[in-house]
Tab-separated table of C-alpha atoms in Angstrom:
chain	number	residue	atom	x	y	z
A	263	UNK	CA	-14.934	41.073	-96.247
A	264	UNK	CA	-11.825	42.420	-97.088
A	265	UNK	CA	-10.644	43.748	-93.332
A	266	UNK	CA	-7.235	45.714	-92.497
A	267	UNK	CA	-6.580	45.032	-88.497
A	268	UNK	CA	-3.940	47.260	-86.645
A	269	UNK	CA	-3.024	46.721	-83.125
A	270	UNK	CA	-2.275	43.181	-82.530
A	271	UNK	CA	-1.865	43.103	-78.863
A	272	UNK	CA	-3.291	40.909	-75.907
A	273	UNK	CA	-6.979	41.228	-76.732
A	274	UNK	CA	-6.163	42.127	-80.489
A	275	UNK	CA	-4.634	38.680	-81.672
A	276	UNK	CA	-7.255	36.770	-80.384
A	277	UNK	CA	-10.526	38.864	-82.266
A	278	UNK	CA	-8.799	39.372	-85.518
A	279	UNK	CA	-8.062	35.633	-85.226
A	280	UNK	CA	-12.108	35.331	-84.714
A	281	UNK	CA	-12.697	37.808	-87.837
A	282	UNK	CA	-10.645	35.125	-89.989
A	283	UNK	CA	-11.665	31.663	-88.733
A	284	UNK	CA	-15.110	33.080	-89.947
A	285	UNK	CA	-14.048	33.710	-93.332
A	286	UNK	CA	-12.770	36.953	-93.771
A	287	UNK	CA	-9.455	38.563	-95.311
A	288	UNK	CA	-7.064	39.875	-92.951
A	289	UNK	CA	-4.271	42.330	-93.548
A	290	UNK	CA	-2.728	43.319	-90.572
A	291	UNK	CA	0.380	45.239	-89.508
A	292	UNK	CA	3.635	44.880	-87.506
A	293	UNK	CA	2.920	41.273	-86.498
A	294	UNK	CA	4.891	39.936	-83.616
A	295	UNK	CA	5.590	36.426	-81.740
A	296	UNK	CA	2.021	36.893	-80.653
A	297	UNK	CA	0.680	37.579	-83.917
A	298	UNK	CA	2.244	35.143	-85.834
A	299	UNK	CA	-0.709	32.749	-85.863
A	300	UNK	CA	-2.248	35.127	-87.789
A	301	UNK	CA	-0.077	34.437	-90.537
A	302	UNK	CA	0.053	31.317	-90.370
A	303	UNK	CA	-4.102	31.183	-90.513
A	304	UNK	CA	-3.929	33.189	-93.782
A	305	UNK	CA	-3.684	36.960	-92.701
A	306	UNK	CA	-1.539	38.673	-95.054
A	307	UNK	CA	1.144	41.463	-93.696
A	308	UNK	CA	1.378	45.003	-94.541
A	309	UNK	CA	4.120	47.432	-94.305
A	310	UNK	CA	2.279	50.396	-93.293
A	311	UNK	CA	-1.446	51.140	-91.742
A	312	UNK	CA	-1.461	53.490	-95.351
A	313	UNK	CA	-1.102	49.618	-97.017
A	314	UNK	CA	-3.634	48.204	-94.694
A	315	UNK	CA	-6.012	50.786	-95.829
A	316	UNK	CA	-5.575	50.485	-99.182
A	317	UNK	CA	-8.343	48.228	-100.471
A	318	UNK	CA	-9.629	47.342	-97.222
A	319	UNK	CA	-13.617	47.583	-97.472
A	320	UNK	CA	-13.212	47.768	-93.013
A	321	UNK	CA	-10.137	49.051	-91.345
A	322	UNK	CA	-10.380	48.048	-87.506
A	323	UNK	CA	-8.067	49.791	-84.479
A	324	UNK	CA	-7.363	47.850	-81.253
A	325	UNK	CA	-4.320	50.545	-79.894
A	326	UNK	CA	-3.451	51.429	-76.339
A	327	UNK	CA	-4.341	55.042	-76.364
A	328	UNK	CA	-5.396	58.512	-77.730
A	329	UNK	CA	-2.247	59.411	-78.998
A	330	UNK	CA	-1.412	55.695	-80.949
A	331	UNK	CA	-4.721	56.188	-82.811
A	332	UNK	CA	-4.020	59.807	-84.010
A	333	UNK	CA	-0.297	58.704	-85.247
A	334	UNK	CA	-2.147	55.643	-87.011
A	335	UNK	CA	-4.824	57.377	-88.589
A	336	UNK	CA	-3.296	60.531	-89.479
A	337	UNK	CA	0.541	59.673	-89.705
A	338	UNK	CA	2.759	59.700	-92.536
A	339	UNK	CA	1.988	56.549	-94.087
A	340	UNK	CA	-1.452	56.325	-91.987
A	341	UNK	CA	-4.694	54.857	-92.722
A	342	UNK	CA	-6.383	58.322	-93.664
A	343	UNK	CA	-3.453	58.082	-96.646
A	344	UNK	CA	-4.919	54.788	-98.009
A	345	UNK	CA	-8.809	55.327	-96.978
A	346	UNK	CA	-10.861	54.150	-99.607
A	347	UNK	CA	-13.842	56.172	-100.292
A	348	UNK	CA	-16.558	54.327	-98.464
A	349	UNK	CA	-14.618	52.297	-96.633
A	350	UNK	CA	-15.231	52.309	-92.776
A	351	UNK	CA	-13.093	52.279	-89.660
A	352	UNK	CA	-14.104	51.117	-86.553
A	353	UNK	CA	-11.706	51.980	-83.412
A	354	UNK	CA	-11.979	49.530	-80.806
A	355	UNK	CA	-9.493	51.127	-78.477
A	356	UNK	CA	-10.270	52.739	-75.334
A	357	UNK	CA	-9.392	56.401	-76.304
A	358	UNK	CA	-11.191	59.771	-75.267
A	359	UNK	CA	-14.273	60.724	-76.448
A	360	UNK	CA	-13.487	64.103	-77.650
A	361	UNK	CA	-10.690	63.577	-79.950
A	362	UNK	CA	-13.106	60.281	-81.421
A	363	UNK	CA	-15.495	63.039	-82.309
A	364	UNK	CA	-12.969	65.043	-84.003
A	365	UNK	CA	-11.469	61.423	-85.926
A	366	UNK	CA	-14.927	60.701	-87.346
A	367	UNK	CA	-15.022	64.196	-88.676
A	368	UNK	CA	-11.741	63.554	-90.491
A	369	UNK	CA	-12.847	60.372	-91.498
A	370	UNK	CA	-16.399	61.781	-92.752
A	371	UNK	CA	-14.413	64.281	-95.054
A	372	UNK	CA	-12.254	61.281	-96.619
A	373	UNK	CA	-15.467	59.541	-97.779
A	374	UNK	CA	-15.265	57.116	-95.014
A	375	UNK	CA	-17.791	56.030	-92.559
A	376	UNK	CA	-16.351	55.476	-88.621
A	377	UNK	CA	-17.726	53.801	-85.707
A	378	UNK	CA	-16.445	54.042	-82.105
A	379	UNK	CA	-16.672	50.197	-80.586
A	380	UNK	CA	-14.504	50.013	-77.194
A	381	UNK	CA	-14.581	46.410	-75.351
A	382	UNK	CA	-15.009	44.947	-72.118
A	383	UNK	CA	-14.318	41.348	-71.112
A	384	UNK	CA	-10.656	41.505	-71.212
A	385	UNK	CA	-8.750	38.169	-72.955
A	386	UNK	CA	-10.867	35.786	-71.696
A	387	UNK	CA	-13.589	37.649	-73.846
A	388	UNK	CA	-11.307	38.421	-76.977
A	389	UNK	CA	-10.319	34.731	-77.039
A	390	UNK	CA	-13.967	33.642	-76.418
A	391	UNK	CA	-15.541	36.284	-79.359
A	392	UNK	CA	-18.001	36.707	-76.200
A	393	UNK	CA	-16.784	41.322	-75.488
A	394	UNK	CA	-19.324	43.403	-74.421
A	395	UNK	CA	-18.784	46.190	-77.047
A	396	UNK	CA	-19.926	50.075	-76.810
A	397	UNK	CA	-20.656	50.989	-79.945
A	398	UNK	CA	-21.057	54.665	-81.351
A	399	UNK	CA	-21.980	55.923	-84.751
A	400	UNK	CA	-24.645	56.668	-87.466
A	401	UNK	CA	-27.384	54.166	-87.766
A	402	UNK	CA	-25.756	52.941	-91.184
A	403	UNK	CA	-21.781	53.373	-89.933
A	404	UNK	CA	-23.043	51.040	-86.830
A	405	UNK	CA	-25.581	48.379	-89.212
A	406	UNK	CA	-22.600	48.275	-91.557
A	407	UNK	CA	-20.332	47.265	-88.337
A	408	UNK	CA	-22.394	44.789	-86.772
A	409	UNK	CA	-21.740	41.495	-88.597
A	410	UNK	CA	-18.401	42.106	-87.334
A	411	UNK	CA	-18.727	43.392	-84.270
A	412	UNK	CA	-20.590	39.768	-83.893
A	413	UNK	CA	-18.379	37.954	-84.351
A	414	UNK	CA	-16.280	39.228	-81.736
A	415	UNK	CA	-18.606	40.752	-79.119
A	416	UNK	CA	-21.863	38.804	-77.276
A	417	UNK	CA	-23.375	41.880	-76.050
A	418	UNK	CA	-23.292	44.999	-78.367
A	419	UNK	CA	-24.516	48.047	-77.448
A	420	UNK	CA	-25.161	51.269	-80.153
A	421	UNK	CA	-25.218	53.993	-77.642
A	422	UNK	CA	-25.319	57.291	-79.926
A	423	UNK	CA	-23.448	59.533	-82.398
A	424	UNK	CA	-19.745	59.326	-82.652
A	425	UNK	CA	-17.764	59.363	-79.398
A	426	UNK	CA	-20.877	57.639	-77.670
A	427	UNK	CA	-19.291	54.655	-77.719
A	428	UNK	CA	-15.794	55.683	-75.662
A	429	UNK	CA	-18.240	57.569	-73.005
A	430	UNK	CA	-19.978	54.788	-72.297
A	431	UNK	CA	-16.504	52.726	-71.893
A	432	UNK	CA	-15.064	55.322	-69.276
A	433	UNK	CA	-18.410	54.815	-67.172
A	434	UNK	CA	-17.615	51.562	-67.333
A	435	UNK	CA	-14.193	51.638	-66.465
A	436	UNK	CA	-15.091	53.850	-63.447
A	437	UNK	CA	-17.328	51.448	-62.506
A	438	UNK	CA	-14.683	48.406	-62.799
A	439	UNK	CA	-11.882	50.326	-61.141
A	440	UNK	CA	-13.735	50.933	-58.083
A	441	UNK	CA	-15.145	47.508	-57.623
A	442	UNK	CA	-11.612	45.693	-57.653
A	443	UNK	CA	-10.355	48.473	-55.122
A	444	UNK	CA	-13.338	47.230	-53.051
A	445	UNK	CA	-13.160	43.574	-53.559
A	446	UNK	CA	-9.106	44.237	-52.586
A	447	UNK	CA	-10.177	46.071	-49.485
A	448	UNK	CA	-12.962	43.547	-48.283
A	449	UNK	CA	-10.386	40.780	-48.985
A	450	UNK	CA	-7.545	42.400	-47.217
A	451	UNK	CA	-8.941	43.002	-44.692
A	452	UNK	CA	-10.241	38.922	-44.389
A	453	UNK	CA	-6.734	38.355	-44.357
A	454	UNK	CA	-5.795	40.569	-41.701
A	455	UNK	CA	-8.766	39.616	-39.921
A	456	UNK	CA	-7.459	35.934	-39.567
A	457	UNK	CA	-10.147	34.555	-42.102
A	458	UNK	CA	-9.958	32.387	-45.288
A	459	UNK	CA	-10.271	35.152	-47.963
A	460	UNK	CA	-10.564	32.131	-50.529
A	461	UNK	CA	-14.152	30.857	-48.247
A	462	UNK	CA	-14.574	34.906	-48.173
A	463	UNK	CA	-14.893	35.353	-51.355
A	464	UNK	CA	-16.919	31.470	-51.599
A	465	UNK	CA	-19.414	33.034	-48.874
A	466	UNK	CA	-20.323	36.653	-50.401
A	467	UNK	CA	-20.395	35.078	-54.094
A	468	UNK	CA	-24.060	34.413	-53.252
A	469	UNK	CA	-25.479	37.299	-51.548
A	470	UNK	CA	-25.538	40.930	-52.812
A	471	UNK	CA	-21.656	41.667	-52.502
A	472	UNK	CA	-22.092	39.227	-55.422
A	473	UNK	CA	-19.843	40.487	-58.575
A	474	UNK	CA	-18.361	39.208	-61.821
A	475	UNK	CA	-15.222	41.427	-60.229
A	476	UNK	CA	-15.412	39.673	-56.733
A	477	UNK	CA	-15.701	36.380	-59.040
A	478	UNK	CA	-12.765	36.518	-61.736
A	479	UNK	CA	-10.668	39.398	-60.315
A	480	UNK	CA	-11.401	38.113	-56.452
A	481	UNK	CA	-10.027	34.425	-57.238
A	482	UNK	CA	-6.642	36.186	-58.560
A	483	UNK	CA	-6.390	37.977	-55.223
A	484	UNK	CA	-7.092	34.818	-53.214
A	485	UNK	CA	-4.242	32.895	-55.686
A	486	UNK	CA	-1.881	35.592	-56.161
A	487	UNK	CA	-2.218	35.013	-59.743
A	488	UNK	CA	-1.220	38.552	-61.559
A	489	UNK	CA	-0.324	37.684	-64.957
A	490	UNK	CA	-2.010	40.065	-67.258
A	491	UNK	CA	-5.771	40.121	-69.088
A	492	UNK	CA	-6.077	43.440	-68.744
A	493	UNK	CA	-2.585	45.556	-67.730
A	494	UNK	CA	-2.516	48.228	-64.851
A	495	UNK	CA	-1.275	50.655	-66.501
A	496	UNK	CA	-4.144	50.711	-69.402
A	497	UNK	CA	-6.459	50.633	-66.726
A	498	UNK	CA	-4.605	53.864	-65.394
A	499	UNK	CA	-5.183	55.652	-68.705
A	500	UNK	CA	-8.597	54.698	-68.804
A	501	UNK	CA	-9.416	56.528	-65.332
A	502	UNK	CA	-7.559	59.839	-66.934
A	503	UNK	CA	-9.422	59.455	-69.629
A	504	UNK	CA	-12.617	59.644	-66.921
A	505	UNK	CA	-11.130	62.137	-64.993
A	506	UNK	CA	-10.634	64.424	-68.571
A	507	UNK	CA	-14.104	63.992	-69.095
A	508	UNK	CA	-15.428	64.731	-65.533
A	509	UNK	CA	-13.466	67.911	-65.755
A	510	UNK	CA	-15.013	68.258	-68.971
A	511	UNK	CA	-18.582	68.119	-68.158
A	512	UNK	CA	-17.712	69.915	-64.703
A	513	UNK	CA	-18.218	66.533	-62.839
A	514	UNK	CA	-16.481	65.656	-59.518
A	515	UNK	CA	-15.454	61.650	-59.264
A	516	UNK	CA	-13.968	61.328	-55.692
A	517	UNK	CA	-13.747	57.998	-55.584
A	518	UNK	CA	-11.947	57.626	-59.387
A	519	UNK	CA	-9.821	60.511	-58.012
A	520	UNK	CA	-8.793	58.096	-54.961
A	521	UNK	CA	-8.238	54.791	-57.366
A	522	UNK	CA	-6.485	56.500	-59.887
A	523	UNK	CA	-3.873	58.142	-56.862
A	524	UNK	CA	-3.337	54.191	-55.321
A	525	UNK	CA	-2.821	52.944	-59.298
A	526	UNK	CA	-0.010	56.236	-59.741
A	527	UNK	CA	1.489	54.533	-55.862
A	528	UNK	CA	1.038	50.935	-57.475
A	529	UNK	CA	2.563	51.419	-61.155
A	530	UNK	CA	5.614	53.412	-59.315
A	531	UNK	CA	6.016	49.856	-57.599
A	532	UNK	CA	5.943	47.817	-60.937
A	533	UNK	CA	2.872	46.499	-61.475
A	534	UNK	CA	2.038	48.510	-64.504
A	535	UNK	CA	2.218	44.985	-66.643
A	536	UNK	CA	0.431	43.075	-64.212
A	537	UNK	CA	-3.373	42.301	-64.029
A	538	UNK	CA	-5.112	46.000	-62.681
A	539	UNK	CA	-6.539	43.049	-60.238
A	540	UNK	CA	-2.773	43.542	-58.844
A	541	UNK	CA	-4.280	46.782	-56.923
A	542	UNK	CA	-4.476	44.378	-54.234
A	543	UNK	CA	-0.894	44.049	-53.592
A	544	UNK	CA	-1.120	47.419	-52.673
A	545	UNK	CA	-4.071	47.823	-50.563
A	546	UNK	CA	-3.270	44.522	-48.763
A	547	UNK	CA	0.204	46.711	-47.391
A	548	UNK	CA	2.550	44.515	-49.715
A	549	UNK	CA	4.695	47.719	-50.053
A	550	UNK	CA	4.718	49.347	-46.687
Protein backbone atom coordinates (compact mmCIF):
# COMPACT_ATOMS: atom_id res chain seq x y z
CA UNK A 1 0.00 0.00 0.00
CA UNK A 2 0.51 3.40 -0.59
CA UNK A 3 0.67 4.73 3.34
CA UNK A 4 1.11 8.56 4.52
CA UNK A 5 2.65 8.32 8.32
CA UNK A 6 2.60 11.55 10.54
CA UNK A 7 4.10 11.66 13.90
CA UNK A 8 7.49 10.27 13.83
CA UNK A 9 8.35 10.20 17.42
CA UNK A 10 9.80 7.51 19.92
CA UNK A 11 7.35 4.71 19.18
CA UNK A 12 6.49 6.26 15.65
CA UNK A 13 9.97 5.75 13.85
CA UNK A 14 10.26 2.40 14.77
CA UNK A 15 6.43 1.03 13.32
CA UNK A 16 6.48 3.07 10.21
CA UNK A 17 9.98 1.59 9.80
CA UNK A 18 8.05 -1.98 10.26
CA UNK A 19 5.21 -0.79 7.65
CA UNK A 20 8.21 -0.35 5.04
CA UNK A 21 10.66 -3.23 5.63
CA UNK A 22 7.39 -5.18 4.71
CA UNK A 23 6.94 -3.61 1.50
CA UNK A 24 4.95 -0.72 1.66
CA UNK A 25 5.25 3.07 0.44
CA UNK A 26 5.89 5.53 2.99
CA UNK A 27 5.36 9.26 2.85
CA UNK A 28 5.88 10.78 5.95
CA UNK A 29 6.22 14.31 7.34
CA UNK A 30 8.64 16.61 9.23
CA UNK A 31 11.34 13.93 9.56
CA UNK A 32 13.98 14.53 12.14
CA UNK A 33 17.52 12.99 13.33
CA UNK A 34 15.31 10.18 14.50
CA UNK A 35 13.49 9.78 11.42
CA UNK A 36 16.05 9.93 9.08
CA UNK A 37 16.35 6.16 8.62
CA UNK A 38 13.25 6.39 7.17
CA UNK A 39 14.60 8.09 4.34
CA UNK A 40 17.24 6.46 3.92
CA UNK A 41 15.00 2.96 3.77
CA UNK A 42 12.96 4.54 0.93
CA UNK A 43 10.19 6.70 2.69
CA UNK A 44 9.63 9.66 0.68
CA UNK A 45 9.07 13.28 2.53
CA UNK A 46 6.19 15.51 2.35
CA UNK A 47 5.78 19.10 3.02
CA UNK A 48 2.50 19.10 4.57
CA UNK A 49 0.05 16.27 6.25
CA UNK A 50 -2.43 17.91 3.13
CA UNK A 51 0.66 16.24 0.78
CA UNK A 52 0.76 13.13 2.81
CA UNK A 53 -2.85 12.70 2.18
CA UNK A 54 -2.88 13.23 -1.17
CA UNK A 55 -2.79 9.83 -2.85
CA UNK A 56 -2.29 7.94 0.18
CA UNK A 57 -4.75 4.80 0.00
CA UNK A 58 -3.99 4.79 4.41
CA UNK A 59 -3.05 7.87 6.28
CA UNK A 60 -1.78 6.73 9.87
CA UNK A 61 -1.43 9.30 13.15
CA UNK A 62 1.04 8.49 15.96
CA UNK A 63 0.76 12.36 17.79
CA UNK A 64 1.08 13.21 21.44
CA UNK A 65 -2.36 14.46 22.09
CA UNK A 66 -5.99 15.64 21.39
CA UNK A 67 -5.16 18.87 20.30
CA UNK A 68 -1.97 17.71 17.69
CA UNK A 69 -4.51 15.43 15.97
CA UNK A 70 -7.25 18.12 15.46
CA UNK A 71 -4.46 20.73 14.02
CA UNK A 72 -3.28 17.68 11.73
CA UNK A 73 -6.43 16.58 10.51
CA UNK A 74 -8.28 19.67 10.21
CA UNK A 75 -5.47 22.40 9.82
CA UNK A 76 -4.69 24.54 7.03
CA UNK A 77 -2.80 22.32 4.93
CA UNK A 78 -4.22 19.14 6.96
CA UNK A 79 -4.95 15.72 5.98
CA UNK A 80 -8.86 16.32 5.70
CA UNK A 81 -7.49 18.92 2.72
CA UNK A 82 -5.84 16.03 0.77
CA UNK A 83 -8.29 12.99 1.90
CA UNK A 84 -8.89 10.91 -0.90
CA UNK A 85 -12.31 9.62 -1.19
CA UNK A 86 -12.04 6.17 0.28
CA UNK A 87 -9.02 6.48 1.70
CA UNK A 88 -8.78 5.59 5.49
CA UNK A 89 -7.07 7.03 8.54
CA UNK A 90 -6.21 5.24 11.38
CA UNK A 91 -5.08 7.38 14.62
CA UNK A 92 -2.84 5.55 16.73
CA UNK A 93 -2.39 8.25 19.31
CA UNK A 94 -3.65 8.18 22.69
CA UNK A 95 -6.29 11.02 22.42
CA UNK A 96 -9.88 11.28 24.06
CA UNK A 97 -12.56 9.36 23.09
CA UNK A 98 -15.06 12.00 22.53
CA UNK A 99 -13.42 14.26 20.16
CA UNK A 100 -12.32 10.59 18.12
CA UNK A 101 -16.04 10.22 17.76
CA UNK A 102 -16.52 13.58 16.46
CA UNK A 103 -13.03 13.03 13.90
CA UNK A 104 -14.60 9.91 12.38
CA UNK A 105 -17.70 11.89 11.72
CA UNK A 106 -15.63 14.44 9.80
CA UNK A 107 -13.81 11.87 8.23
CA UNK A 108 -17.14 9.83 7.27
CA UNK A 109 -18.42 13.08 5.46
CA UNK A 110 -15.01 13.38 3.36
CA UNK A 111 -15.57 9.87 1.91
CA UNK A 112 -13.06 8.43 4.18
CA UNK A 113 -13.20 5.49 6.40
CA UNK A 114 -11.34 5.98 10.16
CA UNK A 115 -10.29 3.63 12.72
CA UNK A 116 -9.21 4.46 16.30
CA UNK A 117 -5.97 2.00 17.08
CA UNK A 118 -4.08 3.35 20.38
CA UNK A 119 -0.91 1.12 21.52
CA UNK A 120 0.55 -0.36 24.43
CA UNK A 121 4.02 -1.87 24.75
CA UNK A 122 5.93 1.26 24.67
CA UNK A 123 9.44 1.18 22.33
CA UNK A 124 10.39 -2.01 23.14
CA UNK A 125 7.02 -3.03 21.38
CA UNK A 126 7.18 -0.40 18.43
CA UNK A 127 10.73 -1.60 17.69
CA UNK A 128 9.67 -5.29 18.11
CA UNK A 129 6.18 -4.84 15.71
CA UNK A 130 4.95 -6.97 18.90
CA UNK A 131 1.98 -3.49 20.45
CA UNK A 132 -0.97 -4.56 21.89
CA UNK A 133 -3.34 -2.31 19.83
CA UNK A 134 -7.11 -1.14 20.78
CA UNK A 135 -8.75 -0.93 17.87
CA UNK A 136 -12.18 0.90 17.17
CA UNK A 137 -14.25 1.17 14.07
CA UNK A 138 -16.77 -0.35 11.55
CA UNK A 139 -16.31 -3.97 10.80
CA UNK A 140 -14.93 -2.95 7.21
CA UNK A 141 -12.87 0.46 8.50
CA UNK A 142 -11.19 -2.19 11.12
CA UNK A 143 -10.81 -5.51 8.30
CA UNK A 144 -9.42 -2.86 5.97
CA UNK A 145 -6.83 -1.86 8.94
CA UNK A 146 -5.73 -5.09 10.02
CA UNK A 147 -2.96 -6.18 7.62
CA UNK A 148 -1.40 -3.20 8.96
CA UNK A 149 -2.15 -3.08 12.21
CA UNK A 150 -0.18 -6.65 11.92
CA UNK A 151 2.46 -5.77 11.12
CA UNK A 152 3.00 -3.59 13.92
CA UNK A 153 0.87 -4.95 16.78
CA UNK A 154 0.91 -8.90 18.25
CA UNK A 155 -2.24 -8.59 20.03
CA UNK A 156 -5.10 -6.57 18.32
CA UNK A 157 -8.12 -6.00 19.80
CA UNK A 158 -11.53 -4.49 17.74
CA UNK A 159 -13.39 -3.29 20.71
CA UNK A 160 -16.48 -1.33 19.07
CA UNK A 161 -17.65 1.70 17.05
CA UNK A 162 -15.44 4.69 16.75
CA UNK A 163 -13.86 6.02 19.95
CA UNK A 164 -13.93 2.32 21.34
CA UNK A 165 -10.62 1.99 20.73
CA UNK A 166 -9.18 5.25 22.93
CA UNK A 167 -11.68 3.99 25.90
CA UNK A 168 -10.27 0.95 26.09
CA UNK A 169 -6.59 2.66 26.09
CA UNK A 170 -7.49 5.01 29.14
CA UNK A 171 -8.62 1.75 31.13
CA UNK A 172 -5.55 0.63 30.36
CA UNK A 173 -3.57 3.42 31.22
CA UNK A 174 -5.40 3.59 34.60
CA UNK A 175 -4.55 0.32 35.09
CA UNK A 176 -0.64 0.87 34.23
CA UNK A 177 -0.38 4.08 36.20
CA UNK A 178 -1.44 2.57 39.32
CA UNK A 179 0.63 -0.53 39.15
CA UNK A 180 4.08 1.40 38.77
CA UNK A 181 2.92 3.72 41.77
CA UNK A 182 2.58 0.36 43.58
CA UNK A 183 5.58 -1.46 42.41
CA UNK A 184 7.46 2.17 43.47
CA UNK A 185 5.85 1.98 46.86
CA UNK A 186 6.53 -1.84 47.59
CA UNK A 187 10.11 -1.16 46.38
CA UNK A 188 10.66 1.91 48.40
CA UNK A 189 9.78 0.83 51.00
CA UNK A 190 12.42 -2.52 50.55
CA UNK A 191 14.85 0.07 50.46
CA UNK A 192 13.99 1.80 53.48
CA UNK A 193 13.38 -1.37 55.06
CA UNK A 194 17.16 -2.35 54.73
CA UNK A 195 16.39 -5.08 51.99
CA UNK A 196 17.76 -5.79 48.46
CA UNK A 197 14.92 -4.26 46.34
CA UNK A 198 16.82 -5.91 43.26
CA UNK A 199 16.20 -9.81 45.28
CA UNK A 200 12.68 -7.94 46.10
CA UNK A 201 11.64 -7.64 43.06
CA UNK A 202 13.64 -11.43 42.11
CA UNK A 203 11.39 -12.91 45.08
CA UNK A 204 7.70 -11.52 44.25
CA UNK A 205 8.37 -12.07 40.33
CA UNK A 206 6.99 -15.56 41.05
CA UNK A 207 4.11 -15.32 43.26
CA UNK A 208 0.92 -13.25 42.69
CA UNK A 209 2.54 -9.65 43.12
CA UNK A 210 3.83 -11.06 39.80
CA UNK A 211 3.58 -8.19 36.93
CA UNK A 212 4.94 -7.34 33.50
CA UNK A 213 5.14 -3.68 35.46
CA UNK A 214 7.00 -5.15 38.57
CA UNK A 215 9.16 -6.97 35.70
CA UNK A 216 10.28 -4.19 33.06
CA UNK A 217 9.32 -1.01 34.99
CA UNK A 218 10.56 -2.71 38.55
CA UNK A 219 14.21 -3.52 37.09
CA UNK A 220 14.46 0.38 36.10
CA UNK A 221 13.67 1.24 39.71
CA UNK A 222 16.16 -1.28 41.11
CA UNK A 223 18.93 0.27 38.31
CA UNK A 224 17.98 3.76 38.34
CA UNK A 225 17.71 3.53 34.71
CA UNK A 226 15.11 6.48 33.58
CA UNK A 227 15.79 7.09 30.07
CA UNK A 228 12.55 7.24 28.26
CA UNK A 229 10.11 4.33 26.48
CA UNK A 230 7.29 5.87 27.44
CA UNK A 231 7.68 9.83 28.81
CA UNK A 232 5.99 11.07 32.14
CA UNK A 233 4.45 13.60 30.96
CA UNK A 234 2.35 11.54 28.13
CA UNK A 235 1.54 9.31 30.75
CA UNK A 236 0.15 12.49 32.65
CA UNK A 237 -2.14 13.33 29.73
CA UNK A 238 -3.29 9.98 29.47
CA UNK A 239 -4.70 9.96 33.22
CA UNK A 240 -6.61 13.48 32.25
CA UNK A 241 -7.75 12.00 29.54
CA UNK A 242 -9.28 9.18 32.25
CA UNK A 243 -10.17 11.59 34.60
CA UNK A 244 -12.31 13.62 31.50
CA UNK A 245 -13.98 10.56 30.92
CA UNK A 246 -14.77 9.51 34.56
CA UNK A 247 -16.30 12.91 34.92
CA UNK A 248 -17.95 12.14 31.83
CA UNK A 249 -19.71 9.03 32.62
CA UNK A 250 -20.14 10.39 36.34
CA UNK A 251 -17.38 7.92 37.55
CA UNK A 252 -15.18 8.54 40.65
CA UNK A 253 -11.31 7.16 40.15
CA UNK A 254 -9.66 7.86 43.60
CA UNK A 255 -6.81 6.20 43.09
CA UNK A 256 -6.09 7.87 39.28
CA UNK A 257 -7.04 11.08 41.15
CA UNK A 258 -4.02 10.29 43.70
CA UNK A 259 -1.39 9.18 40.73
CA UNK A 260 -2.19 11.83 38.56
CA UNK A 261 -1.60 14.59 41.83
CA UNK A 262 2.16 12.70 42.61
CA UNK A 263 2.84 12.85 38.47
CA UNK A 264 1.67 17.03 38.63
CA UNK A 265 4.49 16.95 42.12
CA UNK A 266 6.92 14.76 39.87
CA UNK A 267 6.81 16.66 36.34
CA UNK A 268 7.18 20.10 38.51
CA UNK A 269 10.56 18.30 39.54
CA UNK A 270 11.67 17.46 35.88
CA UNK A 271 10.94 14.24 35.12
CA UNK A 272 8.36 14.96 32.51
CA UNK A 273 11.00 13.39 29.76
CA UNK A 274 11.94 10.61 31.80
CA UNK A 275 10.47 7.01 31.85
CA UNK A 276 6.69 7.47 33.87
CA UNK A 277 8.67 4.42 35.72
CA UNK A 278 10.60 7.67 37.17
CA UNK A 279 7.41 8.01 39.67
CA UNK A 280 9.68 6.25 41.86
CA UNK A 281 12.05 8.98 42.42
CA UNK A 282 9.32 10.55 43.95
CA UNK A 283 7.67 8.11 46.11
CA UNK A 284 11.08 6.78 47.26
CA UNK A 285 11.46 10.72 49.01
CA UNK A 286 14.20 11.70 46.31
CA UNK A 287 12.74 15.27 46.56
CA UNK A 288 11.94 15.85 50.17
Amino acid sequence: MRIGFIGLGVMGTPMALNLIRAGHTLVVHRVKERSQILIDEGATAAASPQEVAEGAEVVILMLPDTPDVEQVLRGESGVLAGLQPGSLVIDMSSISPVATAELAAEVAERGGGYVDAPVSGGEVGARDGALTVFVGGSEEAVSRAMPLLEVMGKTITHMGEAGAGQATKVVNQVIVGLTIEAVAEGLALAEASGIDAARVREALSGGFASSRILDLHGQRMVERHFEPGFRMRLHRKDLGLALAAAEHHGVTLPGTEAVTGQMDTALAHDLAEQDHSALFRLIGGEFT
